[in-house]
PDB file of C-alpha atoms in Angstrom:
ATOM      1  CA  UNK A   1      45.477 -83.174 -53.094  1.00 48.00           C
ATOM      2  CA  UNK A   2      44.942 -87.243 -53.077  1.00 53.00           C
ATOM      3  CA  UNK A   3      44.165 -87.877 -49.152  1.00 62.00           C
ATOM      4  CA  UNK A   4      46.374 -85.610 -47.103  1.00 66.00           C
ATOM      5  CA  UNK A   5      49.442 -85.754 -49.922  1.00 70.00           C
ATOM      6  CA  UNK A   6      50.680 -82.465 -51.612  1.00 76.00           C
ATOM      7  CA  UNK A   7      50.494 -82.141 -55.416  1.00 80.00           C
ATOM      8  CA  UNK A   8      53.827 -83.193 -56.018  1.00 82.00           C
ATOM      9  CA  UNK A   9      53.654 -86.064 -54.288  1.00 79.00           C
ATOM     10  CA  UNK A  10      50.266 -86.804 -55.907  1.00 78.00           C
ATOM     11  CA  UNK A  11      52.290 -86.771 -59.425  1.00 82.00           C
ATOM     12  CA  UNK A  12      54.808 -88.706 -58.523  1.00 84.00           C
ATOM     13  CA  UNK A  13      52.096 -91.444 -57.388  1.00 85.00           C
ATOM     14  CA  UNK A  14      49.825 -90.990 -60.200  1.00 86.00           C
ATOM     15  CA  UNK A  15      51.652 -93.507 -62.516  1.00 88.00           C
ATOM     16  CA  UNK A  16      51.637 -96.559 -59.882  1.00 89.00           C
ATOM     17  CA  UNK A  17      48.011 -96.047 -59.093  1.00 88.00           C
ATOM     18  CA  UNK A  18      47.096 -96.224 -62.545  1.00 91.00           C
ATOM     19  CA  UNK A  19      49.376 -99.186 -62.871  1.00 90.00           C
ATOM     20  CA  UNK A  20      47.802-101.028 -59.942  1.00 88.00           C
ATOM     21  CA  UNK A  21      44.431-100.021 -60.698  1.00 88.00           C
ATOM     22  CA  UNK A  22      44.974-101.532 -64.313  1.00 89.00           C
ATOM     23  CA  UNK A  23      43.307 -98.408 -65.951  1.00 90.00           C
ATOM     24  CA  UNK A  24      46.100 -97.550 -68.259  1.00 91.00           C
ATOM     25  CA  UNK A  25      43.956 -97.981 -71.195  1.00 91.00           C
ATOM     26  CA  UNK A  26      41.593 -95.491 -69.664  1.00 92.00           C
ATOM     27  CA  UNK A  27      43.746 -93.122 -68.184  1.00 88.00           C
ATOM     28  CA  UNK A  28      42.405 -90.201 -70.215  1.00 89.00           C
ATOM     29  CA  UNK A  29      38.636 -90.734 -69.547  1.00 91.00           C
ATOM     30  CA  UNK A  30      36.607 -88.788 -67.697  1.00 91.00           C
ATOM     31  CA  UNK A  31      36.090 -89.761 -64.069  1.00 88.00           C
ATOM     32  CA  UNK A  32      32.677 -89.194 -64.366  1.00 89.00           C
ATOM     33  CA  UNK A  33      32.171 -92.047 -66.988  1.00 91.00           C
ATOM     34  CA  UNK A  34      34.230 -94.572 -65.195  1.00 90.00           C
ATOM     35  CA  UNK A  35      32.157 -97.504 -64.217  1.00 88.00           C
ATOM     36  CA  UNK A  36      31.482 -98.085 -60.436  1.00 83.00           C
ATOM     37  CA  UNK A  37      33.469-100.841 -60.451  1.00 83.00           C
ATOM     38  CA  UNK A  38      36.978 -98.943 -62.125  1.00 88.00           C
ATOM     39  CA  UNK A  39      35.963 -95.743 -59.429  1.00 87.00           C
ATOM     40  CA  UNK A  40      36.419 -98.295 -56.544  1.00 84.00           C
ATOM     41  CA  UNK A  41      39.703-100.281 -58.360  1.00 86.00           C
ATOM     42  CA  UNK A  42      40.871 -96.336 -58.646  1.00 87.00           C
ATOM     43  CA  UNK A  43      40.256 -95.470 -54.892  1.00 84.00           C
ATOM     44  CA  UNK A  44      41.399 -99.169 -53.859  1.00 83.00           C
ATOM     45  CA  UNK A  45      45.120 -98.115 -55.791  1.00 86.00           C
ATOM     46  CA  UNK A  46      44.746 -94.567 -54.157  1.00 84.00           C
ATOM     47  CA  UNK A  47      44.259 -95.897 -50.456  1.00 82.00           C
ATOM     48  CA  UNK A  48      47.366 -98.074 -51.079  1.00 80.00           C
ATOM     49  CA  UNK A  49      49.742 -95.164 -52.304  1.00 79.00           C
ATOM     50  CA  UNK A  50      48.604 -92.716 -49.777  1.00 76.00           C
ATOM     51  CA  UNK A  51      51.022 -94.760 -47.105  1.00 75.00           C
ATOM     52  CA  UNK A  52      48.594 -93.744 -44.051  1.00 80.00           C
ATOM     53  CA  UNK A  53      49.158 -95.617 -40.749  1.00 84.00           C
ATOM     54  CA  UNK A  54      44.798 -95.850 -39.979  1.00 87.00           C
ATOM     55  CA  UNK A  55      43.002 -97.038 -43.196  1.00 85.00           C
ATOM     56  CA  UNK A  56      38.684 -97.386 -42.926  1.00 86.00           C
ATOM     57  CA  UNK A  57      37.917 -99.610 -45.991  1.00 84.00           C
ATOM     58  CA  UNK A  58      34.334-100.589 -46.798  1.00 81.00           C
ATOM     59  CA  UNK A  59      33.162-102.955 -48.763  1.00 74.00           C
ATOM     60  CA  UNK A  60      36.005-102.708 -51.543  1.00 70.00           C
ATOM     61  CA  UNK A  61      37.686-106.029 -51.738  1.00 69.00           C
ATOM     62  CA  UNK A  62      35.732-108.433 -53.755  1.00 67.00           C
ATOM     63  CA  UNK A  63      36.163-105.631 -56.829  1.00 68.00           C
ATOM     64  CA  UNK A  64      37.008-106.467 -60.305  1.00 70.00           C
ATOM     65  CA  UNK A  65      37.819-110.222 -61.253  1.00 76.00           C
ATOM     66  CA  UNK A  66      39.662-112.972 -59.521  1.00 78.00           C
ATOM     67  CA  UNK A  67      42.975-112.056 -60.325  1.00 81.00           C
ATOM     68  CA  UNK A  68      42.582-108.387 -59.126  1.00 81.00           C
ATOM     69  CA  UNK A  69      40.423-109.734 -56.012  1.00 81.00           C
ATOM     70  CA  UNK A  70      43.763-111.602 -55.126  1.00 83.00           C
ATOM     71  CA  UNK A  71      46.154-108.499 -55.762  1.00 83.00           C
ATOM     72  CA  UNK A  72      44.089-106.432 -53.421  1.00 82.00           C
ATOM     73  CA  UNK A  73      43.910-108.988 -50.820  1.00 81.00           C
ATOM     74  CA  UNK A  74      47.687-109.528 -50.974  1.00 86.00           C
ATOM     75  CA  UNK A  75      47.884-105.974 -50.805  1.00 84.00           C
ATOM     76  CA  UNK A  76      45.753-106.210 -47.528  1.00 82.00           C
ATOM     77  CA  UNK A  77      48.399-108.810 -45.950  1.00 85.00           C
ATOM     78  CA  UNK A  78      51.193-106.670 -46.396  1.00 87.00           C
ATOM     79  CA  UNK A  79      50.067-103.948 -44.698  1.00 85.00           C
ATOM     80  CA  UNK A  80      48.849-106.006 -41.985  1.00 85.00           C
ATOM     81  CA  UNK A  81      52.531-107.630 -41.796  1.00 88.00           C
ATOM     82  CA  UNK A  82      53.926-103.388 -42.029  1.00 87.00           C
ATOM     83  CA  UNK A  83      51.456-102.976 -38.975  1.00 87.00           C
ATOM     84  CA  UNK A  84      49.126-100.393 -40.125  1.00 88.00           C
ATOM     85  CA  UNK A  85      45.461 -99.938 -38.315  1.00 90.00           C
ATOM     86  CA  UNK A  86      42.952-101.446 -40.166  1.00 89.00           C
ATOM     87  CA  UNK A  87      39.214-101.166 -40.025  1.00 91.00           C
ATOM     88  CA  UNK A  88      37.470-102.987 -42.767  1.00 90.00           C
ATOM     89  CA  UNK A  89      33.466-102.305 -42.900  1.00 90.00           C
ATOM     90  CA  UNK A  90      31.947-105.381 -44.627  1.00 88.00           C
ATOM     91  CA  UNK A  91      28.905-107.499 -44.684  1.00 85.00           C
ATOM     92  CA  UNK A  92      31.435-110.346 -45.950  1.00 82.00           C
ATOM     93  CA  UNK A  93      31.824-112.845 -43.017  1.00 80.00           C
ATOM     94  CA  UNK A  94      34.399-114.703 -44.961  1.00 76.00           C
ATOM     95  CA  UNK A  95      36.778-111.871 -45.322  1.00 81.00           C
ATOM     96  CA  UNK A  96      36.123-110.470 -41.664  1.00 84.00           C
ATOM     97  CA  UNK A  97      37.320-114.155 -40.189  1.00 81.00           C
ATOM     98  CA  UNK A  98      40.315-113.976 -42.560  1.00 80.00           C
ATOM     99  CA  UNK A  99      41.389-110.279 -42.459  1.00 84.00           C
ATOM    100  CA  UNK A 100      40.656-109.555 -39.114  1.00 89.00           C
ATOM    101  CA  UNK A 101      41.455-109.653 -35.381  1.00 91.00           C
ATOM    102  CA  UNK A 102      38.669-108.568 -33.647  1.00 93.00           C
ATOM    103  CA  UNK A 103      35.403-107.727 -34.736  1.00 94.00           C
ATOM    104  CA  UNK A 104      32.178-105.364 -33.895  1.00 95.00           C
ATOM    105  CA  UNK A 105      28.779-106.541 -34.838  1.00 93.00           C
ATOM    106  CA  UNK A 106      26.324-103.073 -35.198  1.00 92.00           C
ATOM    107  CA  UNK A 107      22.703-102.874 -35.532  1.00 88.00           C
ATOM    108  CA  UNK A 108      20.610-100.091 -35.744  1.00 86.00           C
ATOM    109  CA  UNK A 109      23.520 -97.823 -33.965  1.00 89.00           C
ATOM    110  CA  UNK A 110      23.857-100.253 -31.682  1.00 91.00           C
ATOM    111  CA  UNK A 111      26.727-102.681 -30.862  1.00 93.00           C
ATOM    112  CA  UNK A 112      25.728-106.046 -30.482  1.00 90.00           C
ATOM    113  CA  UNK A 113      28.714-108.096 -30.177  1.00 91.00           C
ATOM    114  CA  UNK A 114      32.510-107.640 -29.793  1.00 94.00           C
ATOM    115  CA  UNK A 115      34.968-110.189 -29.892  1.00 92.00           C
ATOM    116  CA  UNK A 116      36.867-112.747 -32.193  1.00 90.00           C
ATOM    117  CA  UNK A 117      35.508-112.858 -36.164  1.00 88.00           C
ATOM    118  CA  UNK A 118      34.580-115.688 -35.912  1.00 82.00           C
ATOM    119  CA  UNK A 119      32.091-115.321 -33.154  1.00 84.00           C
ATOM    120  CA  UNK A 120      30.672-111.599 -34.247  1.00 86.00           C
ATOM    121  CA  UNK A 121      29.743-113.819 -38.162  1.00 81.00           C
ATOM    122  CA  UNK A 122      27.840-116.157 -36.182  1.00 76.00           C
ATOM    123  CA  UNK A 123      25.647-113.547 -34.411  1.00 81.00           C
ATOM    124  CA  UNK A 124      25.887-111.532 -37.718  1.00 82.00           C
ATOM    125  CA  UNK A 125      24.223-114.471 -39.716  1.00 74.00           C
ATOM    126  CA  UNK A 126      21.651-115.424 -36.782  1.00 73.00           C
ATOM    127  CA  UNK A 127      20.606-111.257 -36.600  1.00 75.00           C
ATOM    128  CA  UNK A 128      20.116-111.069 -40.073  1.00 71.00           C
ATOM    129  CA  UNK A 129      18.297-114.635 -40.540  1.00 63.00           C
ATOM    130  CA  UNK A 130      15.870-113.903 -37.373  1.00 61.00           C
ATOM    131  CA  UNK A 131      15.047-110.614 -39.042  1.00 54.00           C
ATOM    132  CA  UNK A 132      14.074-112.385 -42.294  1.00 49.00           C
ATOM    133  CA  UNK A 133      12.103-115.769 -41.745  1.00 50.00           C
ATOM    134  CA  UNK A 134       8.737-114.091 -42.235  1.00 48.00           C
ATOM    135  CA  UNK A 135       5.629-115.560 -41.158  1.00 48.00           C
ATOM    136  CA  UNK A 136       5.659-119.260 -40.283  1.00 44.00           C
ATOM    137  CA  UNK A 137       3.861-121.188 -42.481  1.00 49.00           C
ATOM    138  CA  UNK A 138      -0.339-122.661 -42.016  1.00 48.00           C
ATOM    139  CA  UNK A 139       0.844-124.229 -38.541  1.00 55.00           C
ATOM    140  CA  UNK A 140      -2.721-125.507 -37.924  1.00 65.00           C
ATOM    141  CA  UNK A 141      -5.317-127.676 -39.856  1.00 78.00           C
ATOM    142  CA  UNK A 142      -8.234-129.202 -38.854  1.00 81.00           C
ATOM    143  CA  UNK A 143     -10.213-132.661 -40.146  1.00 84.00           C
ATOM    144  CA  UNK A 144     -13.196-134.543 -39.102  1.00 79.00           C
ATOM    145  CA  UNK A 145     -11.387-136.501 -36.422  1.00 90.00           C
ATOM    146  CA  UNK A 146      -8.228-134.192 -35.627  1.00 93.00           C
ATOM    147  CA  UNK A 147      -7.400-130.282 -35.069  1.00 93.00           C
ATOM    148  CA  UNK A 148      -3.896-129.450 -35.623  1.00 93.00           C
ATOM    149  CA  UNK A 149      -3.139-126.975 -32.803  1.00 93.00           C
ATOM    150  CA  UNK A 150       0.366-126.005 -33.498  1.00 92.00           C
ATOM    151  CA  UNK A 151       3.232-127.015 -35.073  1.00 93.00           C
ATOM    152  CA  UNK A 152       6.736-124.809 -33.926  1.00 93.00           C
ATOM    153  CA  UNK A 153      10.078-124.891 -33.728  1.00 94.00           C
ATOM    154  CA  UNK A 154      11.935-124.812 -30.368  1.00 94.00           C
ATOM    155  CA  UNK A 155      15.147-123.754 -28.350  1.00 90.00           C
ATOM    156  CA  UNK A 156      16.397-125.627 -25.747  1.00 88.00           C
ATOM    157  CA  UNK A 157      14.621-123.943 -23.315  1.00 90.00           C
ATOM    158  CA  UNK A 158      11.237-124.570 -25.478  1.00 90.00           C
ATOM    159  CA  UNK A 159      10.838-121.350 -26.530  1.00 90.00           C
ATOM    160  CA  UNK A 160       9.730-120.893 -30.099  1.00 90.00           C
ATOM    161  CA  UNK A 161      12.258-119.627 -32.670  1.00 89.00           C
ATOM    162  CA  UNK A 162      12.152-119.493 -36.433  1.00 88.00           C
ATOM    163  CA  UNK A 163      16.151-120.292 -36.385  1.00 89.00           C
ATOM    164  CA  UNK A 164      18.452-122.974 -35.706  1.00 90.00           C
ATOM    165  CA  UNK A 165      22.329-122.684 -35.438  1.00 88.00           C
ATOM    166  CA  UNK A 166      23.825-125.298 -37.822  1.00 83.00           C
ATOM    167  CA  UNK A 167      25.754-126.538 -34.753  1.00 81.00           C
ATOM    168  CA  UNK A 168      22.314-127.536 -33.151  1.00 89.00           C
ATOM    169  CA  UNK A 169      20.075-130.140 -32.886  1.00 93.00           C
ATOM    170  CA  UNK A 170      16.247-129.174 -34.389  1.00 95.00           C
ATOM    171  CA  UNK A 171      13.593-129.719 -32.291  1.00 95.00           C
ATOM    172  CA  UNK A 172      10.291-129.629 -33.906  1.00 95.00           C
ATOM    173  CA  UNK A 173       6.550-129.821 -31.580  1.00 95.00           C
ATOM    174  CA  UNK A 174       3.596-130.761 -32.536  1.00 94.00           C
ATOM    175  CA  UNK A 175       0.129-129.995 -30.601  1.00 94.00           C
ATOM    176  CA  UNK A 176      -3.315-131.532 -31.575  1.00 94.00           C
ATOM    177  CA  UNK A 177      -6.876-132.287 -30.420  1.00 94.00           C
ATOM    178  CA  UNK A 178      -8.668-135.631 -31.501  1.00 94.00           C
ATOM    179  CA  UNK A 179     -12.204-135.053 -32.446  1.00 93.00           C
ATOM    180  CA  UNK A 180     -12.733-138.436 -32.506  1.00 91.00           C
ATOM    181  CA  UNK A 181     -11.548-141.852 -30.378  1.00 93.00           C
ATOM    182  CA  UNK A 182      -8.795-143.586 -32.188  1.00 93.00           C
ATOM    183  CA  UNK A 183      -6.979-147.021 -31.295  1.00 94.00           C
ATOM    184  CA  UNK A 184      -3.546-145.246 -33.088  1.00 94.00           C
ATOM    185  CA  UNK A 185      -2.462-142.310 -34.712  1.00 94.00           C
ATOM    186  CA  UNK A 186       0.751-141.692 -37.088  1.00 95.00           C
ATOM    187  CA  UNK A 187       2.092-138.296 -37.206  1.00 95.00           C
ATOM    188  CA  UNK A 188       4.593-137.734 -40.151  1.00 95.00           C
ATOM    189  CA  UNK A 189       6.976-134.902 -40.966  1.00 96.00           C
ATOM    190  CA  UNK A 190       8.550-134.292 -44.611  1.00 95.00           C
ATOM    191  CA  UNK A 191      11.322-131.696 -44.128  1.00 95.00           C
ATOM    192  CA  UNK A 192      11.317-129.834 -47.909  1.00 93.00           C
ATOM    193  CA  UNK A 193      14.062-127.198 -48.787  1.00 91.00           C
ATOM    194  CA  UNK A 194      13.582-123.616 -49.960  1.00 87.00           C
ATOM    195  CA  UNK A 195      11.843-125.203 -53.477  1.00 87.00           C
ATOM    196  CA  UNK A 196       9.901-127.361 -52.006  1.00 86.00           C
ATOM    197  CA  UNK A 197      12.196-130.604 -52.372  1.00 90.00           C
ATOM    198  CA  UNK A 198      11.583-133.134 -49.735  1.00 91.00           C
ATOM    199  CA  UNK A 199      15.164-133.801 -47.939  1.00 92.00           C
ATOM    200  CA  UNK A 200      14.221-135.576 -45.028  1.00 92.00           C
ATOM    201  CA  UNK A 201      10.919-137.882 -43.369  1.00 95.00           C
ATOM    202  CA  UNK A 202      10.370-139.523 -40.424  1.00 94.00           C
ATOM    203  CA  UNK A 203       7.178-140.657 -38.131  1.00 94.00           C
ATOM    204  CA  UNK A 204       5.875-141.866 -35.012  1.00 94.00           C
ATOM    205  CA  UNK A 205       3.289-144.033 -34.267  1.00 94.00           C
ATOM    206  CA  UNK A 206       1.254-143.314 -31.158  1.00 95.00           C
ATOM    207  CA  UNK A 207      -0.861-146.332 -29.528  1.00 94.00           C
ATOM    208  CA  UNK A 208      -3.544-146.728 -27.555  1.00 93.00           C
ATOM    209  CA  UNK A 209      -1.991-150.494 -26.545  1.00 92.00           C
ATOM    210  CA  UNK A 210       1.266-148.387 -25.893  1.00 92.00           C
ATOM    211  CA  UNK A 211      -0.321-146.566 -22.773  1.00 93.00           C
ATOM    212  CA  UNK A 212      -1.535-143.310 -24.690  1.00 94.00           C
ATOM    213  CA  UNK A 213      -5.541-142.070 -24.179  1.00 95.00           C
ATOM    214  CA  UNK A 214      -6.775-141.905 -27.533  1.00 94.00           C
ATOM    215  CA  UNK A 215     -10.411-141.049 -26.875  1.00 94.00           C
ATOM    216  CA  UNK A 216     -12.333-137.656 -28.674  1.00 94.00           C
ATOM    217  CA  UNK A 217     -11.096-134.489 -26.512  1.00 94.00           C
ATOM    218  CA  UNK A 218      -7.375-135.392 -25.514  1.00 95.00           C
ATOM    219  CA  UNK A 219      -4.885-133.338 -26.338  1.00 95.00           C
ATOM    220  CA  UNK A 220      -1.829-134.789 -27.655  1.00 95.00           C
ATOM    221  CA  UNK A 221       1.715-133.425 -27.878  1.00 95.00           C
ATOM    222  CA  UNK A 222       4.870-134.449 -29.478  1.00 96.00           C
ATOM    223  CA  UNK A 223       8.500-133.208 -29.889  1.00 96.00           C
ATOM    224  CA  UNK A 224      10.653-134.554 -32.172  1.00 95.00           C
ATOM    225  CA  UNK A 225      14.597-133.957 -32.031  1.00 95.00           C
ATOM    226  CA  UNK A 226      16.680-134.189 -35.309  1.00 93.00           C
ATOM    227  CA  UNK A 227      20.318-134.424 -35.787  1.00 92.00           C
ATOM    228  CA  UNK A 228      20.870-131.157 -37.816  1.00 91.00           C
ATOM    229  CA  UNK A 229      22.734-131.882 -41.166  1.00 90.00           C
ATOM    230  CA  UNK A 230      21.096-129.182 -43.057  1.00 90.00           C
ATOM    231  CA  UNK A 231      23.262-126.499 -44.940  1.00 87.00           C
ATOM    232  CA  UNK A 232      22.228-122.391 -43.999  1.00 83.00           C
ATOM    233  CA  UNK A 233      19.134-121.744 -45.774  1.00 84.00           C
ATOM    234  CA  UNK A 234      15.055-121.798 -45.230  1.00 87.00           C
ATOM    235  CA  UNK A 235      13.794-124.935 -44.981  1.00 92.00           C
ATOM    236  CA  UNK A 236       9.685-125.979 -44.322  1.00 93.00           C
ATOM    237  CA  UNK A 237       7.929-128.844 -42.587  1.00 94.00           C
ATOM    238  CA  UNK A 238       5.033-130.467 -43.719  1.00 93.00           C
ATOM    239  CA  UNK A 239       3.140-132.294 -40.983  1.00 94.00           C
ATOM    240  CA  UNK A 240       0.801-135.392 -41.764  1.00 93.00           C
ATOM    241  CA  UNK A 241      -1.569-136.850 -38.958  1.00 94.00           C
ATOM    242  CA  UNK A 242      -3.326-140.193 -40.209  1.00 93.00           C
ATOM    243  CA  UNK A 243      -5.293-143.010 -38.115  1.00 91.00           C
ATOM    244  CA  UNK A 244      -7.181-146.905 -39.307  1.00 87.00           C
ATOM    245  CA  UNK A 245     -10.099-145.020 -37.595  1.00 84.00           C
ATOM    246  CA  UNK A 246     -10.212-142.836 -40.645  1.00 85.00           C
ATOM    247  CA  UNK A 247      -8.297-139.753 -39.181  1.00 87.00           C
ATOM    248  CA  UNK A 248      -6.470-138.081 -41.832  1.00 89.00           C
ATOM    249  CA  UNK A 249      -5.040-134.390 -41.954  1.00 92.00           C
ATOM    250  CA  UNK A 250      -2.324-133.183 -43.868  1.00 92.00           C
ATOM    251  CA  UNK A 251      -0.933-129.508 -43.891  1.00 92.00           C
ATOM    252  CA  UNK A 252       1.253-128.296 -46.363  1.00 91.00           C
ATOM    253  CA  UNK A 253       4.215-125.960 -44.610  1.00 91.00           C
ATOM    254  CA  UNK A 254       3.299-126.378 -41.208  1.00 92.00           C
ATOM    255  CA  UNK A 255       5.981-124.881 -39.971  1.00 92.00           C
ATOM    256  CA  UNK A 256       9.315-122.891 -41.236  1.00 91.00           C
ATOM    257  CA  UNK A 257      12.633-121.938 -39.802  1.00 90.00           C
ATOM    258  CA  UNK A 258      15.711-120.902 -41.121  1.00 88.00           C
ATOM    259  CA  UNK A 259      19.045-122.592 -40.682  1.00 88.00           C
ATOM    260  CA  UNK A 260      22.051-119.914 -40.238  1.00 83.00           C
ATOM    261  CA  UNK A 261      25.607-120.906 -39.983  1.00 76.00           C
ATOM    262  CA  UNK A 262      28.835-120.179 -41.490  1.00 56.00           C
ATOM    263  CA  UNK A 263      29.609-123.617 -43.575  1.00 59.00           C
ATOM    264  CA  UNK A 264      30.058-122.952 -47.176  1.00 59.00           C
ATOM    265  CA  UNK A 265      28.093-125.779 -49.306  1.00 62.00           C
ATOM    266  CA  UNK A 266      25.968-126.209 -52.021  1.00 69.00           C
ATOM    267  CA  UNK A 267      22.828-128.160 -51.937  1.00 77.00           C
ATOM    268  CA  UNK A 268      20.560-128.751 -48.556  1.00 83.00           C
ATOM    269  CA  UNK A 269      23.159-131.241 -46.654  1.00 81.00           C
ATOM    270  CA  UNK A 270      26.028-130.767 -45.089  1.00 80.00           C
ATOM    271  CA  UNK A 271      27.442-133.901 -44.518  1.00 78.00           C
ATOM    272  CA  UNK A 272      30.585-134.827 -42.384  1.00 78.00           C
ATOM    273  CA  UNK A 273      33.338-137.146 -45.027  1.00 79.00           C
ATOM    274  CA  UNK A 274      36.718-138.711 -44.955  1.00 85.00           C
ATOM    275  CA  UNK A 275      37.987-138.840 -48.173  1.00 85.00           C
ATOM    276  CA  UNK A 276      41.118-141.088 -48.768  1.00 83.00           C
ATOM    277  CA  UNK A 277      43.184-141.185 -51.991  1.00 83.00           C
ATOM    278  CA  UNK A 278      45.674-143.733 -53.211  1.00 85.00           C
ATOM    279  CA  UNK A 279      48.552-143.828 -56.104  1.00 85.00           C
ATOM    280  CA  UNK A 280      49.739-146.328 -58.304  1.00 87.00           C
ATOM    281  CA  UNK A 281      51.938-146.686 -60.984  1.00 83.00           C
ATOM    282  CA  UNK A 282      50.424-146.423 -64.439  1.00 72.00           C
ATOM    283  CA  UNK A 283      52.793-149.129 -66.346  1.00 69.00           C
ATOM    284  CA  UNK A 284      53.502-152.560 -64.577  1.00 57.00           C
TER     285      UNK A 284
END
C-alpha cells in the first residue's frame, strides 16, 4: 500500500511516479541500491500521486539537478494554488520565504518564533550564528607604555555580542591603560574577513592638546560606530595602539563577530547600486 492507497490504485500510479521521478531507466533495480538522492526523487513522485489534502515534507526540494529542482517546485505551487496543507521542514531560509505563509522557528523542542518567513529566517540565521562564533579572538595585549584592556563588540544597549544584524550599524569598544604619559595616541582598526583579508581601516587620534589626560595610569575608552556594508559571514578586528612617545601595541584578532543576515552575495561587501542600461542601434 503506497501511503493510505489500495493496491490497485498503487498500480495504476506506479507508471506516473516513475515518469516524474525520471527513473525509467532504473525501474527494475533494487530499492535497496538506489542512491539517496533517486530514494528521495522516488518518495518526492510518491507524495505527489498520493493526492492527500495535509502533506509534511522535509528537506526534499533542492534534490536532483536544476531542471528537476524546478519540476518539484512547480509541483509545490500547484498544490498550493489546489489548496492543500502544507508543512515543509527545512533549514533552507530561501525556500521557507518563498513557499511559505507562516513560519515556526524550533530549538531544542522549543519554539522560538512564530510569524511571517521572513521574520522566523532572520532569528533562524542570528540563533544559529550566536551559537557558532566561538571564542573571541586575543582581545587584550600589553606593551611597555600601554595595556590593552578589552576590545568587544556591542548592542545598542552596550552589551557585548559576537553578532551583528546586517541591517545594523557595528559598534566596536576599545578599553586601555597607559603605562606611560603620552602627548597623543592613535588607535587603529583593520577589519579582515574570514581569510584574513583586510576589507576595511580607520583611526582616531587622541590628544593631549584636544582636552584628553594622557598621563601613566588613565584609563582610556573608545567606541567606534561603522556603517555596516559587510555581507553574512565572520569577520575579525585587528586593533593597533601607537604614540611619538614610543607607545606601540598591536594585536592580531582583537576581536571577532559574526555578521548574519539574509542578503545573498559573494565576496565581504554588500554594496547598495543603481545600475542603468542604454540601447542603440548597431548600423548608422
Amino acid at each position: 500500500v503506497m501511503m493510505g492507497l489500495t493496491p490497485k490504485e498503487t498500480r495504476a500510479k506506479l507508471s506516473s511516479v516513475i515518469e516524474f521521478a525520471e527513473l525509467e531507466e532504473f525501474v527494475d533495480l533494487k530499492l535497496k541500491n538506489y542512491s539517496s538522492g533517486m530514494q528521495v526523487r522516488l518518495a518526492f513522485s510518491v507524495m505527489l500521486e498520493a493526492d492527500a489534502d495535509v502533506l509534511l515534507i522535509d528537506e526534499v526540494l533542492a534534490v536532483g539537478d536544476a531542471a528537476f529542482q524546478q519540476k518539484c517546485a512547480d509541483a509545490f505551487h500547484q498544490m498550493k494554488i489546489e489548496g492543500k496543507t502544507i508543512i515543509l521542514v527545512t533549514h533552507d531560509m530561501a525556500a521557507a520565504e518563498a513557499y511559505c505563509d507562516r513560519a515556526m522557528l524550533l530549538a531544542d523542542g522549543d519554539i522560538q518564533f512564530l510569524g511571517s518567513p521572513a521574520e522566523a529566517g532572520h532569528e533562524y540565521l542570528k540563533l544559529n550564528f550566536e551559537g557558532g562564533v566561538g571564542e573571541a579572538g586575543a582581545g587584550g595585549g600589553e606593551s611597555d607604555g600601554v595595556k590593552l584592556l578589552s576590545c568587544r563588540l556591542e548592542d545598542e544597549s552596550g552589551a557585548e555580542t559576537m553578532t551583528v544584524d546586517n541591517r545594523e550599524e557595528i559598534r566596536v569598544k576599545v578599553e586601555m591603560e597607559l603605562q606611560r604619559d603620552a602627548d597623543a595616541v592613535h588607535i587603529g582598526f583593520t577589519f579582515a574577513s574570514a581569510d584574513d583579508l583586510g576589507v576595511f581601516e580607520f583611526g582616531e587620534m587622541v590628544t593631549k592638546e584636544g582636552g584628553f589626560d594622557l598621563r601613566a595610569g588613565k584609563r582610556v575608552s573608545l567606541t567606534a560606530t561603522v556603517e555596516n556594508r559587510f555581507a553574512a559571514g565572520r569577520y575579525f578586528v585587528h586593533c593597533g595602539i601607537h604614540s611619538p612617545s614610543g607607545i606601540a601595541l598591536y594585536v592580531h584578532k582583537a576581536l571577532t563577530f559574526v555578521v548574519f543576515g539574509s542578503k545573498d552575495t559573494r565576496g565581504v561587501m554588500s554594496l547598495d547600486r543603481r545600475v542603468e542600461v542604454e540601447i542603440e542601434d548597431g548600423q548608422k
